[in-house]
mmCIF file of C-alpha atoms and ligand atoms in Angstrom:
data_model
loop_
_atom_site.group_PDB
_atom_site.id
_atom_site.type_symbol
_atom_site.label_atom_id
_atom_site.label_comp_id
_atom_site.label_asym_id
_atom_site.label_seq_id
_atom_site.Cartn_x
_atom_site.Cartn_y
_atom_site.Cartn_z
ATOM 1 C CA MET A 1 -0.090 -0.018 0.087
ATOM 2 C CA THR A 2 1.527 3.309 -0.951
ATOM 3 C CA ILE A 3 0.312 6.833 0.085
ATOM 4 C CA VAL A 4 -0.231 8.960 -2.860
ATOM 5 C CA TYR A 5 -1.317 12.612 -3.300
ATOM 6 C CA ILE A 6 -3.380 13.812 -6.392
ATOM 7 C CA GLY A 7 -3.769 17.370 -7.499
ATOM 8 C CA LEU A 8 -7.050 18.258 -9.176
ATOM 9 C CA GLY A 9 -7.766 21.357 -11.112
ATOM 10 C CA SER A 10 -10.665 22.589 -13.530
ATOM 11 C CA ASN A 11 -11.424 25.939 -15.059
ATOM 12 C CA LEU A 12 -13.838 25.002 -17.998
ATOM 13 C CA ALA A 13 -17.440 24.005 -17.815
ATOM 14 C CA SER A 14 -18.644 21.197 -20.172
ATOM 15 C CA SER A 15 -22.272 20.902 -21.044
ATOM 16 C CA ALA A 16 -22.884 18.740 -17.948
ATOM 17 C CA GLU A 17 -20.756 20.244 -15.210
ATOM 18 C CA SER A 18 -19.346 23.474 -13.875
ATOM 19 C CA PRO A 19 -15.505 23.420 -12.906
ATOM 20 C CA ARG A 20 -16.588 22.833 -9.265
ATOM 21 C CA GLN A 21 -18.744 19.968 -10.297
ATOM 22 C CA HIS A 22 -15.870 18.485 -12.363
ATOM 23 C CA VAL A 23 -13.654 18.501 -9.300
ATOM 24 C CA ILE A 24 -16.361 17.037 -6.995
ATOM 25 C CA THR A 25 -17.268 14.199 -9.399
ATOM 26 C CA ALA A 26 -13.564 13.431 -9.995
ATOM 27 C CA ILE A 27 -12.944 13.173 -6.361
ATOM 28 C CA GLU A 28 -15.801 10.632 -6.245
ATOM 29 C CA SER A 29 -14.325 8.636 -9.115
ATOM 30 C CA LEU A 30 -10.917 8.362 -7.270
ATOM 31 C CA ASP A 31 -12.565 6.213 -4.682
ATOM 32 C CA ASP A 32 -13.833 3.933 -7.404
ATOM 33 C CA ILE A 33 -10.472 3.012 -8.869
ATOM 34 C CA GLN A 34 -9.490 -0.608 -8.170
ATOM 35 C CA SER A 35 -7.317 -1.411 -5.055
ATOM 36 C CA THR A 36 -7.493 2.168 -4.106
ATOM 37 C CA ARG A 37 -9.129 4.110 -1.207
ATOM 38 C CA THR A 38 -9.488 7.826 -0.449
ATOM 39 C CA ALA A 39 -7.941 8.873 2.921
ATOM 40 C CA HIS A 40 -8.207 12.749 2.987
ATOM 41 C CA ILE A 41 -9.744 15.464 0.823
ATOM 42 C CA SER A 42 -8.865 19.195 0.984
ATOM 43 C CA SER A 43 -11.182 22.063 0.819
ATOM 44 C CA LEU A 44 -11.986 23.300 -2.722
ATOM 45 C CA TYR A 45 -9.855 26.435 -3.515
ATOM 46 C CA LYS A 46 -10.428 29.186 -6.193
ATOM 47 C CA SER A 47 -7.249 30.293 -7.809
ATOM 48 C CA LYS A 48 -6.104 32.808 -10.380
ATOM 49 C CA PRO A 49 -4.834 31.114 -13.633
ATOM 50 C CA LEU A 50 -1.133 30.402 -13.664
ATOM 51 C CA GLY A 51 0.026 30.926 -17.270
ATOM 52 C CA PRO A 52 -2.059 32.721 -19.930
ATOM 53 C CA GLN A 53 -4.528 35.107 -18.340
ATOM 54 C CA ASP A 54 -7.137 34.856 -21.009
ATOM 55 C CA GLN A 55 -8.890 31.904 -19.130
ATOM 56 C CA GLY A 56 -11.107 31.560 -16.092
ATOM 57 C CA ASP A 57 -10.247 31.037 -12.541
ATOM 58 C CA TYR A 58 -9.545 27.653 -11.414
ATOM 59 C CA ILE A 59 -10.883 25.279 -8.875
ATOM 60 C CA ASN A 60 -8.229 23.322 -7.399
ATOM 61 C CA ALA A 61 -7.959 20.601 -4.502
ATOM 62 C CA VAL A 62 -5.689 17.819 -3.232
ATOM 63 C CA VAL A 63 -6.662 14.186 -2.276
ATOM 64 C CA GLN A 64 -4.638 11.548 -0.305
ATOM 65 C CA ILE A 65 -5.259 8.171 -1.536
ATOM 66 C CA GLU A 66 -3.838 4.796 -0.589
ATOM 67 C CA THR A 67 -3.360 2.429 -3.451
ATOM 68 C CA GLU A 68 -1.934 -1.030 -4.397
ATOM 69 C CA LEU A 69 -1.440 0.114 -7.964
ATOM 70 C CA GLU A 70 1.824 0.740 -9.517
ATOM 71 C CA PRO A 71 2.440 4.336 -10.761
ATOM 72 C CA LEU A 72 1.642 3.828 -14.368
ATOM 73 C CA GLU A 73 -1.457 1.791 -13.616
ATOM 74 C CA LEU A 74 -2.548 4.591 -11.433
ATOM 75 C CA LEU A 75 -1.925 7.050 -14.191
ATOM 76 C CA ASP A 76 -3.970 4.991 -16.785
ATOM 77 C CA ASN A 77 -6.857 5.111 -14.265
ATOM 78 C CA LEU A 78 -6.498 8.900 -13.807
ATOM 79 C CA GLN A 79 -6.351 9.553 -17.571
ATOM 80 C CA ALA A 80 -9.472 7.449 -17.962
ATOM 81 C CA ILE A 81 -11.245 9.836 -15.599
ATOM 82 C CA GLU A 82 -9.879 12.891 -17.329
ATOM 83 C CA ASN A 83 -11.302 11.514 -20.475
ATOM 84 C CA LYS A 84 -14.620 10.746 -19.006
ATOM 85 C CA HIS A 85 -14.829 14.473 -18.226
ATOM 86 C CA GLY A 86 -14.316 15.535 -21.689
ATOM 87 C CA ARG A 87 -10.682 16.481 -21.366
ATOM 88 C CA VAL A 88 -9.245 17.392 -24.769
ATOM 89 C CA ARG A 89 -5.622 17.937 -24.834
ATOM 90 C CA LYS A 90 -4.969 21.106 -26.835
ATOM 91 C CA GLU A 91 -3.242 24.350 -25.910
ATOM 92 C CA HIS A 92 -0.304 23.960 -23.569
ATOM 93 C CA TRP A 93 -1.082 25.684 -20.320
ATOM 94 C CA GLY A 94 -4.646 26.413 -21.606
ATOM 95 C CA ALA A 95 -7.936 25.997 -19.951
ATOM 96 C CA ARG A 96 -9.144 22.506 -19.158
ATOM 97 C CA THR A 97 -12.209 20.698 -17.928
ATOM 98 C CA LEU A 98 -10.175 18.407 -15.633
ATOM 99 C CA ASP A 99 -6.532 17.940 -14.756
ATOM 100 C CA LEU A 100 -5.438 15.061 -12.417
ATOM 101 C CA ASP A 101 -1.840 15.027 -11.491
ATOM 102 C CA ILE A 102 0.170 12.458 -9.355
ATOM 103 C CA LEU A 103 1.981 14.821 -7.041
ATOM 104 C CA MET A 104 3.877 12.396 -4.988
ATOM 105 C CA TYR A 105 3.948 8.466 -4.872
ATOM 106 C CA GLY A 106 5.046 7.559 -1.415
ATOM 107 C CA GLU A 107 8.750 8.469 -1.159
ATOM 108 C CA ASP A 108 9.453 7.530 -4.758
ATOM 109 C CA ILE A 109 11.398 9.612 -7.242
ATOM 110 C CA ILE A 110 10.317 8.596 -10.775
ATOM 111 C CA ASN A 111 11.476 9.842 -14.200
ATOM 112 C CA ASN A 112 10.126 8.150 -17.319
ATOM 113 C CA GLU A 113 8.486 9.394 -20.433
ATOM 114 C CA ARG A 114 5.028 9.495 -18.941
ATOM 115 C CA LEU A 115 5.773 10.516 -15.300
ATOM 116 C CA THR A 116 8.004 12.930 -13.315
ATOM 117 C CA ILE A 117 7.385 12.371 -9.580
ATOM 118 C CA PRO A 118 7.498 14.466 -7.388
ATOM 119 C CA HIS A 119 5.571 16.723 -9.873
ATOM 120 C CA PRO A 120 8.211 19.325 -10.896
ATOM 121 C CA GLU A 121 5.870 22.126 -10.934
ATOM 122 C CA MET A 122 4.277 21.742 -7.497
ATOM 123 C CA LEU A 123 7.027 23.542 -5.620
ATOM 124 C CA ASN A 124 6.006 26.843 -7.320
ATOM 125 C CA ARG A 125 2.166 26.462 -7.000
ATOM 126 C CA SER A 126 0.430 27.641 -3.882
ATOM 127 C CA PHE A 127 -2.765 26.139 -5.364
ATOM 128 C CA VAL A 128 -1.111 22.745 -4.874
ATOM 129 C CA LEU A 129 0.887 23.165 -1.719
ATOM 130 C CA VAL A 130 -1.653 24.949 0.313
ATOM 131 C CA PRO A 131 -4.430 22.261 -0.036
ATOM 132 C CA LEU A 132 -1.569 19.641 0.559
ATOM 133 C CA ALA A 133 -0.716 21.306 3.895
ATOM 134 C CA GLU A 134 -4.357 21.413 4.793
ATOM 135 C CA ILE A 135 -4.577 17.585 4.769
ATOM 136 C CA ASN A 136 -0.980 16.799 5.990
ATOM 137 C CA SER A 137 0.607 19.667 7.958
ATOM 138 C CA ASP A 138 3.844 17.599 8.359
ATOM 139 C CA CYS A 139 4.112 16.744 4.555
ATOM 140 C CA ALA A 140 7.640 16.469 3.082
ATOM 141 C CA ILE A 141 8.483 16.525 -0.508
ATOM 142 C CA PRO A 142 11.196 13.851 -1.247
ATOM 143 C CA GLY A 143 14.406 15.853 -1.918
ATOM 144 C CA LYS A 144 12.701 19.282 -1.403
ATOM 145 C CA GLY A 145 11.697 19.817 2.208
ATOM 146 C CA LEU A 146 8.499 20.443 4.246
ATOM 147 C CA VAL A 147 5.449 21.857 2.494
ATOM 148 C CA ARG A 148 4.792 24.226 5.240
ATOM 149 C CA ASP A 149 8.219 25.866 4.704
ATOM 150 C CA LEU A 150 7.912 25.920 0.866
ATOM 151 C CA ILE A 151 4.634 27.784 1.123
ATOM 152 C CA LEU A 152 6.320 30.635 2.852
ATOM 153 C CA ASN A 153 8.067 31.591 -0.273
ATOM 154 C CA LEU A 154 5.080 31.387 -2.556
ATOM 155 C CA ASP A 155 2.713 34.100 -3.723
ATOM 156 C CA GLN A 156 -0.750 33.207 -2.521
ATOM 157 C CA ASP A 157 -2.495 36.056 -4.254
ATOM 158 C CA GLY A 158 -6.079 35.223 -5.170
ATOM 159 C CA LEU A 159 -6.110 31.835 -3.536
ATOM 160 C CA GLU A 160 -9.063 31.326 -1.302
ATOM 161 C CA VAL A 161 -11.218 28.409 0.035
ATOM 162 C CA SER A 162 -14.353 28.275 -1.964
ATOM 163 C CA ASN A 163 -17.051 26.102 -0.600
ATOM 164 C CA GLU A 164 -20.025 27.934 -1.779
HETATM 165 N N1 ROI B 1 -3.627 27.667 -12.849
HETATM 166 C C1 ROI B 1 -4.412 27.355 -11.676
HETATM 167 N N2 ROI B 1 -4.557 28.395 -10.762
HETATM 168 N N3 ROI B 1 -4.685 26.168 -11.442
HETATM 169 C C2 ROI B 1 -4.418 25.099 -12.197
HETATM 170 O O1 ROI B 1 -4.822 23.862 -11.787
HETATM 171 C C3 ROI B 1 -3.575 25.223 -13.319
HETATM 172 N N4 ROI B 1 -3.345 24.218 -14.053
HETATM 173 C C4 ROI B 1 -2.478 24.600 -15.197
HETATM 174 C C5 ROI B 1 -2.061 25.867 -15.623
HETATM 175 C C6 ROI B 1 -2.526 26.173 -17.036
HETATM 176 C C7 ROI B 1 -0.533 25.768 -15.583
HETATM 177 N N5 ROI B 1 -2.636 26.866 -14.755
HETATM 178 C C8 ROI B 1 -3.197 26.569 -13.640
HETATM 179 O O2 ROI B 1 -2.291 23.407 -15.992
#
């Protein structure tokens, strides 16, 4: 059993669901993955887009799961959930209906064509580290340090809990 952290993000509605609804139903889908259970769910956060500004605000969250799946098996399951939510891969750093990222997989450091873990961008992203610290205040990123220390250096402009 491995403890894994998943980052979720959405800023695009589909015909069926708002960004908030995409994140909520994705969290439900995580618990349906084989040999996997959900342990902790952060609040939903509203965040300003990182990258191109001609896109809407994001809803972000982080979930801690426990899984028996190998990293690439887990990735396959996450991509199936993204596809179910109508995820279309087009513009790099553009709007998306649903993004599911494996942030950390236990203490593992993984570098292959499909996965870089710990997620290379998470250190710079308050919309990842703040929800992560909410569900594990002692969380350490392999090779990088404590999440609560890393947060001190980050701009948290426009990040707010949004449970409306
Ligand atoms: N910006 C925010 N605020 N939240 C995200 O989840 C997010 N995801 C992305 C890019 C386009 C980099 N910007 C984001 O992939």
